[in-house]
Amino acid sequence: MSLKRVVVTGIGAITPIGNTALDYWQGLLQGVSGADAITLFDATKFRTRFACEVKGFDPVAYLDRKEARKLDRFTQLAIVASDEAIQDAKIGAGMVDPDRTGVIFSSGIGGLVTFQEEVINYAKGDGTPRFNPFFIPKMILDIAAGQISMRHGFRGPNFAVVSACASSTHAIIEASHYIRLGKADVMVAGGSEAVISDSGVAGFNAMKALSERNDDPKTASRPFDKDRDGFVMGEGGGAIILEELEHALRRGARIYCEIAGGGATADAHHITAPHPEGLGALNVMRATLADAGMVPEDIDYINVHGTSTPLGDIAETKAILGVFGDHSYRLNISSTKSMTGHLLGAAGAVEAIACILSVVHNIVPPTINHHTPDPELDPNLNFTFAEAQRRPVRAALSNTFGFGGHNASVIVRKFA
């Protein structure tokens, strides 16, 4: 069958380096680090005492105070990002068919803070089960998609997909499928995460996954650096409006770029560690190129998963060399997690927005915090260290990999 073409007509973001998509993009180009001491809870006794928090976020600036209390922070962030994207795309009430407009919005963990607070309050009590009636609706991670649909009256496909740190990339891929198959005209896709909390930080500390560079948090996220010691936890949300091409043209929508294709694979190797040769990452990039009908030479920029972990950065680089061969040395590669930290389930959407704007503006955001070359990494690869680089960007590929061995990639390309 003939598949429909999918284009991007709106974007929205709230991140540790900017509370709108434009501010986020400017932060990336300026090489701003979003890392600082944790303020959301008392982290003085933790091995890691810093993170990339969203700055200056007051939910009542966006939501009714009573309504805001019924929502976990991850849902609040989802609403802010999606509201911006919906406004950007001009798909508000009466502008699109609500029965053919859907929402697939994800999170890796969901309402962890709500869960933590309710359990602590119960443990401190006399054993009488007194729980907030909104406990479950606040906690479940599909609630962000539901809240967005109810807020805007979108009655099309509505659900969440969960694949840890690959979640929102899978959301983009699944949303694009509905449009390609003619089952929807417009989809809101993305993800949000807000787990900078006692249990979130302690849990990742116990796995030895987080950087412990407490004396210099702004340089702690250092992908591809010899002295990287783990990722920096981030929070935020990203939303992308996907639209069937002819539908977008009929209504005179501004088109950012096209979703060329997406792919998904599994490492089938380990619960947290990547395949040492990057097999799952290699396979997902090949699958994504095939889905897009593209060849390696069509890609100019890869926004890598690049979490700043000792094993992950090496495995992903091996996969890139395996897929792109000699063209690897003509690519720009960068990890925007060096600035935003790792937004977990929201990472895919936020990083896809970086790819979209890179294609639009022909500029690649940098990888900051590189100090010491890693002898295990090919020095001839262009990791876009320190400063953004201008170049033609015909197409960009975004990689995300999650605990459990989940891999997802998506390609965005210039619309023509």
XYZ file of C-alpha atoms in Angstrom:
416
model
C 0.000 0.000 0.000
C 1.046 3.606 -0.470
C 2.055 5.216 2.822
C 1.194 8.812 3.688
C 4.011 11.298 4.271
C 4.434 12.709 7.766
C 5.650 16.229 8.475
C 6.363 18.239 11.626
C 4.196 21.343 12.056
C 4.727 22.236 15.713
C 7.241 21.848 18.542
C 7.247 22.565 22.261
C 9.809 22.002 24.995
C 10.507 22.693 28.651
C 14.054 21.742 29.605
C 16.858 22.432 32.085
C 18.329 25.005 29.677
C 15.175 26.717 28.438
C 11.458 26.662 29.179
C 10.340 27.025 25.562
C 11.521 25.356 22.385
C 13.259 28.547 21.247
C 15.004 29.104 24.580
C 16.067 25.462 24.629
C 17.533 25.791 21.118
C 19.400 28.961 22.045
C 20.777 27.219 25.134
C 22.046 24.368 22.987
C 23.776 26.665 20.509
C 25.397 28.611 23.340
C 26.661 25.459 25.027
C 24.814 26.113 28.295
C 24.980 23.494 31.045
C 21.738 22.900 32.943
C 23.441 21.114 35.836
C 23.501 22.537 39.345
C 22.880 21.593 42.966
C 19.574 19.818 43.542
C 16.832 22.066 44.938
C 13.809 19.782 44.630
C 14.746 17.801 47.756
C 17.504 17.691 50.371
C 20.292 15.741 48.688
C 23.062 16.484 51.191
C 23.421 12.824 52.213
C 23.376 11.433 48.665
C 26.391 10.359 46.637
C 25.117 12.572 43.818
C 23.908 15.998 44.918
C 23.294 17.708 41.584
C 21.036 17.323 38.554
C 19.627 19.212 35.577
C 16.402 20.668 36.945
C 13.911 22.795 35.015
C 14.522 26.342 36.245
C 11.861 28.733 37.495
C 8.927 26.425 36.807
C 5.697 27.423 38.547
C 2.818 25.190 37.446
C 0.187 27.771 38.394
C 1.595 30.043 35.700
C 0.216 27.496 33.236
C -2.540 25.675 35.129
C -5.340 26.459 37.543
C -3.995 26.027 41.088
C -6.620 23.434 42.020
C -5.982 21.490 38.809
C -2.210 21.618 39.251
C -2.507 19.875 42.640
C -4.131 16.907 40.923
C -1.162 16.393 38.595
C 2.280 14.944 39.157
C 5.132 17.178 37.983
C 5.780 14.952 34.957
C 2.217 15.584 33.730
C 2.502 19.302 34.399
C 5.620 19.398 32.221
C 3.866 17.341 29.534
C 0.995 19.829 29.408
C 3.342 22.820 29.158
C 5.334 21.284 26.295
C 2.260 20.076 24.408
C 0.411 23.370 24.839
C 3.348 25.163 23.231
C 3.517 22.676 20.348
C -0.247 22.815 19.740
C -0.182 26.612 19.693
C 2.873 26.581 17.429
C 1.096 24.290 14.948
C -2.220 26.168 15.227
C -4.263 23.015 15.804
C -6.448 24.308 18.623
C -10.177 23.785 18.999
C -12.039 23.906 15.698
C -8.882 23.887 13.579
C -8.614 20.112 13.050
C -10.967 17.135 13.127
C -10.836 16.011 16.794
C -11.732 12.431 15.867
C -8.652 12.199 13.641
C -6.288 13.939 16.038
C -4.552 11.793 18.632
C -1.938 11.842 21.368
C 0.849 9.366 22.069
C 2.816 10.781 24.974
C 5.282 8.811 27.040
C 7.399 8.691 30.144
C 10.011 6.239 31.280
C 8.890 6.181 34.908
C 5.870 8.445 35.332
C 4.685 9.704 38.726
C 7.531 8.440 40.887
C 7.420 11.481 43.169
C 3.692 11.014 43.788
C 4.255 7.336 44.574
C 7.120 8.175 46.941
C 5.141 10.829 48.808
C 2.079 8.646 49.282
C 4.072 5.674 50.568
C 6.077 7.848 52.963
C 2.907 9.422 54.344
C 1.366 5.995 54.851
C 4.505 4.669 56.579
C 4.506 7.626 58.949
C 0.869 7.047 59.937
C -0.810 4.619 62.304
C -1.410 1.986 59.645
C -4.783 3.332 58.608
C -4.815 3.418 54.789
C -5.296 7.109 54.067
C -4.313 7.833 50.484
C -4.973 10.779 48.216
C -7.891 9.936 45.882
C -5.729 11.222 43.010
C -2.820 8.921 43.938
C -3.339 6.472 41.091
C -4.416 8.980 38.390
C -1.396 11.150 39.271
C 1.059 8.254 39.177
C 0.193 6.234 36.071
C 2.379 7.277 33.182
C -0.337 7.129 30.516
C -2.152 9.959 32.305
C -0.108 12.623 30.495
C -1.516 11.490 27.147
C -4.997 11.388 28.636
C -4.725 14.836 30.168
C -3.490 16.356 26.890
C -6.378 14.805 24.967
C -8.962 16.015 27.479
C -7.456 19.498 27.593
C -7.788 19.912 23.815
C -10.664 17.581 22.953
C -8.573 15.258 20.774
C -10.482 11.978 20.405
C -8.104 10.040 18.133
C -5.595 7.342 19.192
C -4.494 7.990 22.764
C -1.965 6.033 24.816
C 1.597 5.852 26.115
C 4.443 3.580 25.128
C 7.115 2.668 27.669
C 10.675 1.663 26.871
C 12.694 3.445 29.559
C 14.926 6.089 27.958
C 13.713 5.222 24.448
C 10.058 5.887 25.340
C 9.400 9.190 23.613
C 11.241 8.141 20.451
C 8.944 5.135 20.304
C 6.029 7.554 20.827
C 7.122 9.569 17.772
C 7.492 6.406 15.702
C 4.113 4.997 16.740
C 2.384 8.327 16.134
C 3.908 8.550 12.662
C 2.633 5.037 11.887
C -0.974 6.102 12.533
C -0.580 8.926 10.045
C 1.330 6.881 7.456
C -1.420 4.266 7.505
C -4.186 6.876 7.141
C -5.634 6.252 10.610
C -5.072 9.831 11.797
C -4.428 13.264 10.314
C -2.612 14.845 13.237
C -0.794 13.386 16.262
C 0.752 14.972 19.333
C 3.842 12.912 20.196
C 6.468 13.262 22.876
C 7.410 12.560 26.443
C 8.077 14.039 29.862
C 9.939 13.014 32.999
C 10.292 14.384 36.540
C 12.039 11.958 38.893
C 14.660 14.163 40.552
C 13.714 12.922 43.998
C 15.051 10.866 46.907
C 14.020 7.580 45.321
C 15.016 8.562 41.778
C 18.525 9.715 42.630
C 19.101 7.001 45.237
C 17.955 4.307 42.834
C 20.309 5.367 40.064
C 23.095 5.928 42.621
C 22.668 2.350 43.793
C 23.253 1.205 40.213
C 26.352 3.444 40.000
C 24.822 5.022 36.913
C 25.079 8.691 37.950
C 28.065 10.987 37.876
C 29.338 11.869 41.348
C 31.285 14.963 40.285
C 29.722 17.068 43.051
C 32.581 19.570 43.092
C 31.984 20.570 39.457
C 28.433 19.678 38.399
C 28.306 21.878 35.289
C 31.034 19.773 33.640
C 29.830 16.429 35.008
C 28.000 15.355 31.863
C 30.964 14.795 29.564
C 30.133 12.352 26.775
C 33.125 10.791 25.008
C 35.572 12.178 27.574
C 38.062 9.754 29.057
C 37.068 10.738 32.597
C 33.276 10.439 32.225
C 31.789 8.779 35.285
C 28.070 8.447 34.588
C 25.083 10.434 33.444
C 23.501 13.516 35.000
C 19.801 13.180 35.708
C 17.560 15.708 33.981
C 13.860 16.513 33.806
C 11.544 18.180 31.339
C 9.302 17.498 28.382
C 9.180 17.698 24.619
C 6.203 17.616 22.235
C 6.078 17.370 18.454
C 3.040 17.831 16.215
C 3.054 15.277 13.415
C 0.736 15.802 10.483
C -0.163 14.118 7.229
C 1.456 16.125 4.442
C -1.623 16.854 2.340
C -3.605 17.781 5.434
C -0.876 20.235 6.452
C -0.722 21.762 2.976
C -4.491 22.187 2.766
C -4.614 24.217 5.938
C -1.509 26.242 5.085
C 0.554 24.945 8.003
C 4.179 25.909 8.499
C 6.241 22.753 7.889
C 9.500 22.330 9.810
C 10.657 19.096 8.208
C 9.585 15.553 7.367
C 9.694 12.429 9.515
C 11.553 10.160 7.130
C 11.437 6.945 9.140
C 11.971 5.180 12.428
C 13.222 1.887 13.739
C 13.144 -0.225 16.894
C 15.276 -3.167 18.049
C 16.398 -4.947 21.210
C 19.888 -5.717 22.455
C 18.685 -8.971 24.070
C 21.836 -8.749 26.150
C 21.596 -7.197 29.660
C 19.109 -5.304 31.821
C 21.190 -2.109 31.950
C 24.450 -2.492 30.012
C 24.565 -2.044 26.224
C 25.752 -4.798 23.940
C 29.556 -4.364 24.033
C 29.775 -4.164 20.233
C 26.716 -1.942 19.977
C 24.760 -4.627 18.100
C 21.296 -3.355 19.007
C 22.285 0.227 18.207
C 23.772 -0.871 14.886
C 20.632 -2.799 13.985
C 18.266 0.035 14.900
C 20.136 2.583 12.792
C 20.106 0.204 9.828
C 16.399 -0.452 10.338
C 15.684 3.274 10.504
C 17.585 3.976 7.284
C 15.709 1.140 5.571
C 12.345 2.414 6.803
C 13.198 5.854 5.438
C 14.425 4.462 2.116
C 17.739 6.213 2.724
C 21.420 5.262 2.627
C 24.105 6.198 5.176
C 25.434 8.957 2.935
C 22.087 10.788 3.203
C 22.661 11.557 6.900
C 24.632 14.629 7.952
C 24.117 14.691 11.725
C 23.569 12.114 14.458
C 22.251 13.229 17.840
C 23.599 10.295 19.797
C 22.233 8.729 22.952
C 25.617 9.744 24.399
C 24.828 9.557 28.105
C 28.398 10.002 29.405
C 28.641 6.449 30.735
C 31.861 4.466 30.316
C 30.302 1.591 28.348
C 27.491 3.300 26.466
C 29.503 5.921 24.609
C 31.954 3.330 23.288
C 29.258 0.878 22.180
C 27.314 3.572 20.313
C 30.448 4.804 18.543
C 31.238 1.249 17.396
C 27.692 0.985 16.038
C 28.019 4.236 14.090
C 31.244 3.066 12.476
C 29.601 -0.258 11.657
C 26.628 1.369 9.935
C 28.180 4.406 8.302
C 31.676 3.139 7.459
C 33.810 5.797 5.781
C 30.889 8.238 5.817
C 31.233 8.288 9.627
C 34.097 10.743 9.190
C 31.897 13.164 7.235
C 29.162 13.182 9.863
C 28.670 15.588 12.704
C 27.989 13.718 15.935
C 26.925 15.386 19.152
C 25.379 14.606 22.503
C 23.059 17.339 23.721
C 22.850 15.456 27.035
C 26.127 17.188 27.819
C 23.940 20.287 28.327
C 20.475 19.043 29.323
C 21.497 15.992 31.267
C 19.591 12.779 30.640
C 15.842 13.390 30.529
C 15.184 9.628 30.633
C 11.817 8.939 28.965
C 11.630 12.524 27.666
C 15.090 12.411 26.073
C 13.931 11.158 22.677
C 11.401 13.943 22.111
C 13.652 16.725 23.369
C 16.575 15.470 21.278
C 14.376 14.987 18.210
C 13.511 18.681 18.516
C 17.235 19.457 18.463
C 17.476 17.432 15.234
C 14.451 19.186 13.722
C 15.930 22.624 14.390
C 19.342 21.494 13.168
C 17.767 20.539 9.841
C 15.821 23.804 9.693
C 18.760 26.083 10.534
C 21.726 24.083 9.150
C 23.654 24.142 12.390
C 24.710 21.313 14.717
C 24.642 21.879 18.494
C 27.829 20.966 20.345
C 29.001 18.342 22.780
C 30.340 20.366 25.709
C 32.615 19.398 28.619
C 35.224 17.524 26.624
C 38.602 17.726 28.324
C 40.544 14.511 27.810
C 40.422 12.322 24.661
C 39.411 8.706 25.223
C 41.950 6.418 23.531
C 39.174 3.870 22.921
C 37.317 6.310 20.640
C 38.316 7.097 17.058
C 39.934 10.574 17.144
C 38.950 11.210 13.513
C 35.216 11.290 14.276
C 33.682 14.757 14.544
C 31.962 14.875 17.931
C 31.273 18.622 17.526
C 33.186 19.381 20.679
C 32.853 22.730 22.444
C 31.062 24.823 19.808
C 28.107 24.533 17.447
C 29.091 24.008 13.812
C 27.347 25.380 10.729
C 26.934 22.995 7.830
C 24.216 21.811 5.460
C 22.019 19.369 7.384
C 19.844 17.507 4.900
C 18.854 14.839 7.401
C 19.522 14.079 11.055
C 19.216 10.844 12.991
C 18.340 10.698 16.699
C 19.300 7.664 18.803
C 17.779 6.609 22.132
C 18.486 3.436 24.095
C 16.752 2.260 27.262
C 17.302 -0.119 30.168
C 16.038 -3.521 29.117
C 17.917 -3.250 25.829
C 15.295 -1.132 24.053
C 16.586 0.842 21.053
C 14.722 3.406 18.965
C 15.897 5.832 16.286
C 14.154 8.356 14.080
C 15.283 10.358 11.042
C 14.092 13.866 10.220
C 14.918 15.443 6.851
C 14.343 18.670 5.011
C 10.910 18.939 3.496
C 10.843 19.127 -0.283
